[in-house]
PDB file of N, CA, C and O in Angstrom:
ATOM      1  N   ALA A   1     -23.606   9.185  -4.629  1.00 88.00           N
ATOM      2  CA  ALA A   1     -22.753   7.875  -5.128  1.00 88.00           C
ATOM      3  C   ALA A   1     -21.747   7.991  -5.676  1.00 88.00           C
ATOM      4  O   ALA A   1     -20.442   7.843  -5.083  1.00 88.00           O
ATOM      5  N   ALA A   2     -21.577   8.963  -6.500  1.00 91.00           N
ATOM      6  CA  ALA A   2     -20.279   9.582  -7.125  1.00 91.00           C
ATOM      7  C   ALA A   2     -19.493  10.406  -6.765  1.00 91.00           C
ATOM      8  O   ALA A   2     -18.238  10.614  -5.929  1.00 91.00           O
ATOM      9  N   ASP A   3     -20.266  10.843  -5.829  1.00 93.00           N
ATOM     10  CA  ASP A   3     -19.482  12.268  -4.710  1.00 93.00           C
ATOM     11  C   ASP A   3     -18.942  11.661  -3.832  1.00 93.00           C
ATOM     12  O   ASP A   3     -17.560  11.672  -3.778  1.00 93.00           O
ATOM     13  N   ALA A   4     -19.551  10.296  -3.228  1.00 94.00           N
ATOM     14  CA  ALA A   4     -18.771   9.832  -2.586  1.00 94.00           C
ATOM     15  C   ALA A   4     -17.667   8.841  -3.008  1.00 94.00           C
ATOM     16  O   ALA A   4     -16.505   8.853  -2.053  1.00 94.00           O
ATOM     17  N   ARG A   5     -17.483   8.221  -3.884  1.00 96.00           N
ATOM     18  CA  ARG A   5     -16.285   7.649  -4.220  1.00 96.00           C
ATOM     19  C   ARG A   5     -15.541   8.455  -4.898  1.00 96.00           C
ATOM     20  O   ARG A   5     -14.288   8.369  -4.451  1.00 96.00           O
ATOM     21  N   LYS A   6     -15.659   9.706  -5.018  1.00 97.00           N
ATOM     22  CA  LYS A   6     -14.822  10.916  -5.416  1.00 97.00           C
ATOM     23  C   LYS A   6     -13.899  11.060  -4.016  1.00 97.00           C
ATOM     24  O   LYS A   6     -12.582  10.992  -4.136  1.00 97.00           O
ATOM     25  N   GLU A   7     -14.719  11.531  -3.189  1.00 97.00           N
ATOM     26  CA  GLU A   7     -14.138  11.710  -1.551  1.00 97.00           C
ATOM     27  C   GLU A   7     -13.002  10.613  -1.219  1.00 97.00           C
ATOM     28  O   GLU A   7     -12.256  11.055  -0.567  1.00 97.00           O
ATOM     29  N   ASP A   8     -13.686   9.291  -1.675  1.00 97.00           N
ATOM     30  CA  ASP A   8     -13.064   8.258  -0.975  1.00 97.00           C
ATOM     31  C   ASP A   8     -11.831   8.127  -1.813  1.00 97.00           C
ATOM     32  O   ASP A   8     -10.307   7.940  -1.347  1.00 97.00           O
ATOM     33  N   THR A   9     -11.968   8.137  -2.971  1.00 97.00           N
ATOM     34  CA  THR A   9     -10.795   8.417  -3.875  1.00 97.00           C
ATOM     35  C   THR A   9      -9.571   9.633  -3.346  1.00 97.00           C
ATOM     36  O   THR A   9      -8.376   9.341  -3.121  1.00 97.00           O
ATOM     37  N   ARG A  10     -10.421  10.679  -3.023  1.00 98.00           N
ATOM     38  CA  ARG A  10      -8.960  11.907  -2.462  1.00 98.00           C
ATOM     39  C   ARG A  10      -8.673  11.565  -1.229  1.00 98.00           C
ATOM     40  O   ARG A  10      -7.351  11.655  -1.227  1.00 98.00           O
ATOM     41  N   LEU A  11      -9.450  10.914  -0.176  1.00 98.00           N
ATOM     42  CA  LEU A  11      -8.958  10.798   0.890  1.00 98.00           C
ATOM     43  C   LEU A  11      -7.697   9.429   0.842  1.00 98.00           C
ATOM     44  O   LEU A  11      -6.490   9.735   1.364  1.00 98.00           O
ATOM     45  N   LYS A  12      -8.107   8.781  -0.068  1.00 97.00           N
ATOM     46  CA  LYS A  12      -6.653   7.560  -0.079  1.00 97.00           C
ATOM     47  C   LYS A  12      -5.661   8.481  -0.319  1.00 97.00           C
ATOM     48  O   LYS A  12      -4.440   7.897  -0.325  1.00 97.00           O
ATOM     49  N   VAL A  13      -5.619   9.233  -1.714  1.00 98.00           N
ATOM     50  CA  VAL A  13      -4.195   9.852  -2.331  1.00 98.00           C
ATOM     51  C   VAL A  13      -3.885  10.803  -1.331  1.00 98.00           C
ATOM     52  O   VAL A  13      -2.423  10.905  -1.036  1.00 98.00           O
ATOM     53  N   ILE A  14      -4.631  11.745  -0.524  1.00 98.00           N
ATOM     54  CA  ILE A  14      -4.141  12.130   0.397  1.00 98.00           C
ATOM     55  C   ILE A  14      -3.418  11.539   1.582  1.00 98.00           C
ATOM     56  O   ILE A  14      -2.034  12.147   2.113  1.00 98.00           O
ATOM     57  N   VAL A  15      -3.772  10.844   1.881  1.00 98.00           N
ATOM     58  CA  VAL A  15      -3.228  10.330   3.529  1.00 98.00           C
ATOM     59  C   VAL A  15      -2.487   9.015   2.810  1.00 98.00           C
ATOM     60  O   VAL A  15      -1.157   8.904   3.559  1.00 98.00           O
ATOM     61  N   GLY A  16      -1.954   8.717   1.384  1.00 97.00           N
ATOM     62  CA  GLY A  16      -1.397   7.610   1.142  1.00 97.00           C
ATOM     63  C   GLY A  16       0.011   8.399   0.514  1.00 97.00           C
ATOM     64  O   GLY A  16       1.368   8.596   1.195  1.00 97.00           O
ATOM     65  N   ALA A  17      -0.064   9.872  -0.016  1.00 98.00           N
ATOM     66  CA  ALA A  17       0.895  10.836   0.040  1.00 98.00           C
ATOM     67  C   ALA A  17       1.377  11.108   1.079  1.00 98.00           C
ATOM     68  O   ALA A  17       2.935  11.506   1.313  1.00 98.00           O
ATOM     69  N   ALA A  18       0.275  11.592   1.982  1.00 98.00           N
ATOM     70  CA  ALA A  18       1.312  11.646   3.473  1.00 98.00           C
ATOM     71  C   ALA A  18       1.909  10.578   4.232  1.00 98.00           C
ATOM     72  O   ALA A  18       3.203  11.134   4.632  1.00 98.00           O
ATOM     73  N   LEU A  19       1.656   9.641   3.965  1.00 98.00           N
ATOM     74  CA  LEU A  19       2.676   8.617   4.431  1.00 98.00           C
ATOM     75  C   LEU A  19       3.762   8.338   3.855  1.00 98.00           C
ATOM     76  O   LEU A  19       4.538   8.111   4.789  1.00 98.00           O
ATOM     77  N   LEU A  20       4.300   8.281   2.813  1.00 97.00           N
ATOM     78  CA  LEU A  20       4.961   8.341   1.997  1.00 97.00           C
ATOM     79  C   LEU A  20       5.966   9.259   2.229  1.00 97.00           C
ATOM     80  O   LEU A  20       7.094   9.232   2.308  1.00 97.00           O
ATOM     81  N   ALA A  21       5.308  10.755   1.850  1.00 98.00           N
ATOM     82  CA  ALA A  21       6.270  11.963   2.536  1.00 98.00           C
ATOM     83  C   ALA A  21       6.932  11.286   3.581  1.00 98.00           C
ATOM     84  O   ALA A  21       8.147  11.924   3.825  1.00 98.00           O
ATOM     85  N   ASP A  22       6.065  10.828   5.100  1.00 98.00           N
ATOM     86  CA  ASP A  22       6.594  10.803   5.921  1.00 98.00           C
ATOM     87  C   ASP A  22       7.659   9.758   6.288  1.00 98.00           C
ATOM     88  O   ASP A  22       8.770   9.556   6.977  1.00 98.00           O
ATOM     89  N   ALA A  23       7.436   9.022   5.154  1.00 97.00           N
ATOM     90  CA  ALA A  23       8.316   7.633   5.305  1.00 97.00           C
ATOM     91  C   ALA A  23       9.490   7.943   5.047  1.00 97.00           C
ATOM     92  O   ALA A  23      10.722   7.400   5.240  1.00 97.00           O
ATOM     93  N   LYS A  24       9.668   9.501   3.928  1.00 97.00           N
ATOM     94  CA  LYS A  24      10.977   9.451   3.423  1.00 97.00           C
ATOM     95  C   LYS A  24      12.238   9.952   4.887  1.00 97.00           C
ATOM     96  O   LYS A  24      13.298  10.469   4.564  1.00 97.00           O
ATOM     97  N   LEU A  25      11.278  10.849   5.388  1.00 98.00           N
ATOM     98  CA  LEU A  25      11.751  11.233   7.277  1.00 98.00           C
ATOM     99  C   LEU A  25      12.016  10.362   7.935  1.00 98.00           C
ATOM    100  O   LEU A  25      12.525  10.674   8.873  1.00 98.00           O
ATOM    101  N   ASN A  26      11.184   9.394   8.598  1.00 97.00           N
ATOM    102  CA  ASN A  26      11.177   8.599   9.667  1.00 97.00           C
ATOM    103  C   ASN A  26      10.884   7.119   9.009  1.00 97.00           C
ATOM    104  O   ASN A  26       9.973   6.746   8.558  1.00 97.00           O
ATOM    105  N   ALA A  27      11.619   6.286   9.793  1.00 96.00           N
ATOM    106  CA  ALA A  27      12.170   5.327   9.547  1.00 96.00           C
ATOM    107  C   ALA A  27      10.872   4.463  10.184  1.00 96.00           C
ATOM    108  O   ALA A  27      10.430   3.451  10.034  1.00 96.00           O
ATOM    109  N   ASP A  28      10.278   5.161  11.697  1.00 97.00           N
ATOM    110  CA  ASP A  28       9.178   4.121  11.984  1.00 97.00           C
ATOM    111  C   ASP A  28       7.798   3.933  11.642  1.00 97.00           C
ATOM    112  O   ASP A  28       7.149   3.241  11.077  1.00 97.00           O
ATOM    113  N   THR A  29       8.243   5.050  10.099  1.00 97.00           N
ATOM    114  CA  THR A  29       6.567   5.073   9.221  1.00 97.00           C
ATOM    115  C   THR A  29       6.806   3.905   8.390  1.00 97.00           C
ATOM    116  O   THR A  29       5.945   3.196   7.913  1.00 97.00           O
ATOM    117  N   VAL A  30       8.372   3.674   7.725  1.00 96.00           N
ATOM    118  CA  VAL A  30       8.606   2.714   6.568  1.00 96.00           C
ATOM    119  C   VAL A  30       8.478   1.503   7.125  1.00 96.00           C
ATOM    120  O   VAL A  30       7.652   0.457   6.854  1.00 96.00           O
ATOM    121  N   PHE A  31       8.748   1.562   8.704  1.00 95.00           N
ATOM    122  CA  PHE A  31       8.774  -0.129   9.545  1.00 95.00           C
ATOM    123  C   PHE A  31       7.213  -0.457  10.018  1.00 95.00           C
ATOM    124  O   PHE A  31       6.922  -1.319   9.445  1.00 95.00           O
ATOM    125  N   PHE A  32       6.158   0.742  10.225  1.00 96.00           N
ATOM    126  CA  PHE A  32       4.818   0.662  10.302  1.00 96.00           C
ATOM    127  C   PHE A  32       4.086   0.246   8.627  1.00 96.00           C
ATOM    128  O   PHE A  32       3.184  -0.409   8.956  1.00 96.00           O
ATOM    129  N   LEU A  33       4.290   1.132   7.903  1.00 96.00           N
ATOM    130  CA  LEU A  33       3.895   0.734   6.159  1.00 96.00           C
ATOM    131  C   LEU A  33       4.120  -0.701   5.887  1.00 96.00           C
ATOM    132  O   LEU A  33       3.538  -1.950   5.411  1.00 96.00           O
ATOM    133  N   ARG A  34       5.294  -1.674   5.885  1.00 95.00           N
ATOM    134  CA  ARG A  34       5.694  -2.578   6.248  1.00 95.00           C
ATOM    135  C   ARG A  34       5.308  -3.841   7.031  1.00 95.00           C
ATOM    136  O   ARG A  34       5.050  -4.806   6.490  1.00 95.00           O
ATOM    137  N   SER A  35       4.565  -3.199   8.003  1.00 95.00           N
ATOM    138  CA  SER A  35       4.102  -4.216   8.660  1.00 95.00           C
ATOM    139  C   SER A  35       2.210  -4.145   8.154  1.00 95.00           C
ATOM    140  O   SER A  35       1.774  -5.514   8.469  1.00 95.00           O
ATOM    141  N   VAL A  36       1.909  -3.112   7.802  1.00 96.00           N
ATOM    142  CA  VAL A  36       0.399  -3.078   7.622  1.00 96.00           C
ATOM    143  C   VAL A  36       0.005  -3.622   6.558  1.00 96.00           C
ATOM    144  O   VAL A  36      -0.992  -4.286   5.356  1.00 96.00           O
ATOM    145  N   LEU A  37       1.166  -3.262   5.018  1.00 96.00           N
ATOM    146  CA  LEU A  37       0.765  -3.224   3.621  1.00 96.00           C
ATOM    147  C   LEU A  37       1.057  -4.928   3.519  1.00 96.00           C
ATOM    148  O   LEU A  37      -0.124  -5.462   2.625  1.00 96.00           O
ATOM    149  N   PRO A  38       1.607  -5.909   3.755  1.00 94.00           N
ATOM    150  CA  PRO A  38       1.329  -7.262   3.957  1.00 94.00           C
ATOM    151  C   PRO A  38       0.114  -8.045   3.910  1.00 94.00           C
ATOM    152  O   PRO A  38      -0.603  -8.729   3.326  1.00 94.00           O
ATOM    153  N   ARG A  39      -0.499  -7.294   5.151  1.00 94.00           N
ATOM    154  CA  ARG A  39      -2.237  -7.702   5.587  1.00 94.00           C
ATOM    155  C   ARG A  39      -3.093  -6.957   4.794  1.00 94.00           C
ATOM    156  O   ARG A  39      -4.162  -7.594   4.383  1.00 94.00           O
ATOM    157  N   ALA A  40      -2.755  -5.616   4.398  1.00 95.00           N
ATOM    158  CA  ALA A  40      -4.199  -4.583   3.926  1.00 95.00           C
ATOM    159  C   ALA A  40      -4.122  -5.005   2.350  1.00 95.00           C
ATOM    160  O   ALA A  40      -5.241  -4.898   1.635  1.00 95.00           O
ATOM    161  N   VAL A  41      -2.992  -5.180   1.403  1.00 95.00           N
ATOM    162  CA  VAL A  41      -2.908  -5.452   0.282  1.00 95.00           C
ATOM    163  C   VAL A  41      -2.971  -7.166  -0.143  1.00 95.00           C
ATOM    164  O   VAL A  41      -1.887  -7.734   0.001  1.00 95.00           O
ATOM    165  N   THR A  42      -3.910  -7.225  -0.993  1.00 93.00           N
ATOM    166  CA  THR A  42      -4.368  -8.604  -1.256  1.00 93.00           C
ATOM    167  C   THR A  42      -4.217  -9.301  -2.889  1.00 93.00           C
ATOM    168  O   THR A  42      -4.071 -10.045  -2.985  1.00 93.00           O
ATOM    169  N   ALA A  43      -4.536  -7.892  -3.549  1.00 95.00           N
ATOM    170  CA  ALA A  43      -4.599  -8.203  -4.536  1.00 95.00           C
ATOM    171  C   ALA A  43      -3.163  -8.755  -5.278  1.00 95.00           C
ATOM    172  O   ALA A  43      -2.307  -7.803  -5.155  1.00 95.00           O
ATOM    173  N   SER A  44      -2.978  -9.983  -6.366  1.00 93.00           N
ATOM    174  CA  SER A  44      -1.740  -9.849  -7.103  1.00 93.00           C
ATOM    175  C   SER A  44      -0.874  -9.210  -7.515  1.00 93.00           C
ATOM    176  O   SER A  44       0.290  -8.500  -7.304  1.00 93.00           O
ATOM    177  N   ARG A  45      -1.447  -7.994  -8.599  1.00 95.00           N
ATOM    178  CA  ARG A  45      -1.375  -7.209  -9.181  1.00 95.00           C
ATOM    179  C   ARG A  45      -0.527  -5.915  -8.206  1.00 95.00           C
ATOM    180  O   ARG A  45       0.601  -5.492  -8.370  1.00 95.00           O
ATOM    181  N   ASP A  46      -1.447  -5.697  -7.298  1.00 95.00           N
ATOM    182  CA  ASP A  46      -0.943  -4.335  -6.249  1.00 95.00           C
ATOM    183  C   ASP A  46       0.343  -5.061  -5.475  1.00 95.00           C
ATOM    184  O   ASP A  46       1.079  -4.468  -5.284  1.00 95.00           O
ATOM    185  N   ARG A  47       0.335  -6.166  -5.079  1.00 94.00           N
ATOM    186  CA  ARG A  47       1.536  -7.088  -4.451  1.00 94.00           C
ATOM    187  C   ARG A  47       2.490  -6.645  -5.162  1.00 94.00           C
ATOM    188  O   ARG A  47       3.686  -6.775  -4.489  1.00 94.00           O
ATOM    189  N   ASP A  48       2.523  -7.303  -6.331  1.00 93.00           N
ATOM    190  CA  ASP A  48       3.829  -7.331  -7.277  1.00 93.00           C
ATOM    191  C   ASP A  48       4.141  -5.794  -7.330  1.00 93.00           C
ATOM    192  O   ASP A  48       5.495  -5.679  -7.355  1.00 93.00           O
ATOM    193  N   PHE A  49       3.336  -5.109  -7.525  1.00 94.00           N
ATOM    194  CA  PHE A  49       4.070  -3.739  -8.204  1.00 94.00           C
ATOM    195  C   PHE A  49       4.201  -2.986  -6.994  1.00 94.00           C
ATOM    196  O   PHE A  49       5.566  -2.303  -6.496  1.00 94.00           O
ATOM    197  N   LEU A  50       3.918  -3.399  -5.452  1.00 95.00           N
ATOM    198  CA  LEU A  50       4.809  -3.014  -4.111  1.00 95.00           C
ATOM    199  C   LEU A  50       6.238  -3.724  -3.892  1.00 95.00           C
ATOM    200  O   LEU A  50       6.532  -3.198  -3.579  1.00 95.00           O
ATOM    201  N   GLN A  51       6.006  -4.700  -4.186  1.00 93.00           N
ATOM    202  CA  GLN A  51       7.253  -5.466  -3.690  1.00 93.00           C
ATOM    203  C   GLN A  51       8.231  -4.935  -4.702  1.00 93.00           C
ATOM    204  O   GLN A  51       9.366  -5.087  -4.851  1.00 93.00           O
ATOM    205  N   ALA A  52       7.738  -4.939  -6.168  1.00 92.00           N
ATOM    206  CA  ALA A  52       8.920  -4.029  -7.251  1.00 92.00           C
ATOM    207  C   ALA A  52       9.769  -2.719  -6.717  1.00 92.00           C
ATOM    208  O   ALA A  52      10.520  -2.541  -7.136  1.00 92.00           O
ATOM    209  N   LYS A  53       8.551  -2.290  -5.719  1.00 93.00           N
ATOM    210  CA  LYS A  53       8.716  -0.539  -5.381  1.00 93.00           C
ATOM    211  C   LYS A  53       9.716  -1.185  -3.924  1.00 93.00           C
ATOM    212  O   LYS A  53       9.863   0.092  -3.351  1.00 93.00           O
ATOM    213  N   GLY A  54       9.706  -2.356  -3.548  1.00 92.00           N
ATOM    214  CA  GLY A  54      10.476  -2.373  -2.449  1.00 92.00           C
ATOM    215  C   GLY A  54       9.732  -2.394  -0.986  1.00 92.00           C
ATOM    216  O   GLY A  54      10.439  -2.145   0.283  1.00 92.00           O
ATOM    217  N   TRP A  55       8.575  -2.087  -1.192  1.00 94.00           N
ATOM    218  CA  TRP A  55       7.433  -1.972   0.319  1.00 94.00           C
ATOM    219  C   TRP A  55       7.147  -3.513   0.520  1.00 94.00           C
ATOM    220  O   TRP A  55       6.835  -3.702   1.510  1.00 94.00           O
ATOM    221  N   LEU A  56       7.184  -4.504  -0.241  1.00 93.00           N
ATOM    222  CA  LEU A  56       6.873  -5.876   0.438  1.00 93.00           C
ATOM    223  C   LEU A  56       7.977  -6.562   0.327  1.00 93.00           C
ATOM    224  O   LEU A  56       8.284  -7.083  -0.865  1.00 93.00           O
ATOM    225  N   LEU A  57       8.956  -7.249   0.997  1.00 85.00           N
ATOM    226  CA  LEU A  57      10.269  -7.467   1.130  1.00 85.00           C
ATOM    227  C   LEU A  57       9.890  -9.090   1.370  1.00 85.00           C
ATOM    228  O   LEU A  57       9.589  -9.556   2.165  1.00 85.00           O
ATOM    229  N   GLY A  58      10.652  -9.722   0.293  1.00 73.00           N
ATOM    230  CA  GLY A  58      10.237 -11.116   0.807  1.00 73.00           C
ATOM    231  C   GLY A  58       8.929 -11.757   0.906  1.00 73.00           C
ATOM    232  O   GLY A  58       9.321 -12.881   1.869  1.00 73.00           O
ATOM    233  N   GLU A  59       8.010 -11.190   0.182  1.00 58.00           N
ATOM    234  CA  GLU A  59       6.965 -11.644   0.332  1.00 58.00           C
ATOM    235  C   GLU A  59       6.404 -12.611  -0.025  1.00 58.00           C
ATOM    236  O   GLU A  59       6.844 -12.999  -1.331  1.00 58.00           O
ATOM    237  N   PRO A  60       5.574 -13.926   0.062  1.00 56.00           N
ATOM    238  CA  PRO A  60       5.131 -14.936  -0.864  1.00 56.00           C
ATOM    239  C   PRO A  60       4.127 -14.503  -1.648  1.00 56.00           C
ATOM    240  O   PRO A  60       3.916 -13.295  -1.873  1.00 56.00           O
ATOM    241  N   PRO A  61       4.266 -15.255  -3.076  1.00 53.00           N
ATOM    242  CA  PRO A  61       3.128 -14.665  -3.813  1.00 53.00           C
ATOM    243  C   PRO A  61       1.635 -14.244  -3.604  1.00 53.00           C
ATOM    244  O   PRO A  61       1.521 -15.047  -2.300  1.00 53.00           O
ATOM    245  N   ALA A  62       0.621 -13.268  -3.876  1.00 52.00           N
ATOM    246  CA  ALA A  62      -0.431 -13.280  -3.472  1.00 52.00           C
ATOM    247  C   ALA A  62      -1.134 -14.101  -3.736  1.00 52.00           C
ATOM    248  O   ALA A  62      -1.252 -15.473  -4.467  1.00 52.00           O
ATOM    249  N   LYS A  63      -2.531 -14.128  -2.557  1.00 57.00           N
ATOM    250  CA  LYS A  63      -3.041 -15.098  -2.426  1.00 57.00           C
ATOM    251  C   LYS A  63      -3.782 -15.464  -3.488  1.00 57.00           C
ATOM    252  O   LYS A  63      -4.258 -16.912  -3.724  1.00 57.00           O
ATOM    253  N   ASP A  64      -4.218 -14.514  -4.444  1.00 52.00           N
ATOM    254  CA  ASP A  64      -5.196 -14.823  -5.834  1.00 52.00           C
ATOM    255  C   ASP A  64      -4.350 -15.238  -6.950  1.00 52.00           C
ATOM    256  O   ASP A  64      -5.062 -14.918  -8.031  1.00 52.00           O
ATOM    257  N   LYS A  65      -3.173 -14.944  -7.007  1.00 49.00           N
ATOM    258  CA  LYS A  65      -2.328 -15.355  -7.916  1.00 49.00           C
ATOM    259  C   LYS A  65      -2.255 -16.697  -8.192  1.00 49.00           C
ATOM    260  O   LYS A  65      -2.260 -17.486  -7.473  1.00 49.00           O
ATOM    261  N   LYS A  66      -2.975 -17.203  -9.365  1.00 44.00           N
ATOM    262  CA  LYS A  66      -2.871 -18.409  -9.728  1.00 44.00           C
ATOM    263  C   LYS A  66      -1.160 -19.155  -9.956  1.00 44.00           C
ATOM    264  O   LYS A  66      -0.307 -18.500 -10.852  1.00 44.00           O
ATOM    265  N   PRO A  67      -1.099 -20.439  -9.970  1.00 37.00           N
ATOM    266  CA  PRO A  67       0.061 -20.981 -10.332  1.00 37.00           C
ATOM    267  C   PRO A  67       0.697 -21.437 -12.114  1.00 37.00           C
ATOM    268  O   PRO A  67      -0.534 -21.200 -12.640  1.00 37.00           O
TER     269      PRO A  67
END
């Protein structure tokens, strides 16, 4: 179980790094990521971070954020 978690984390890091590297070179990748991230990222802490970094533009507050 611990090995599976390590592999899952490694996969996320590698895929994420590849997408970020490609986004620096390819506007289509930026467009793709900006369409996927609002659907895929639901935690308010993560959404706030991505919005601060410019990846979630004009997004409403996260669903789990309390008023």
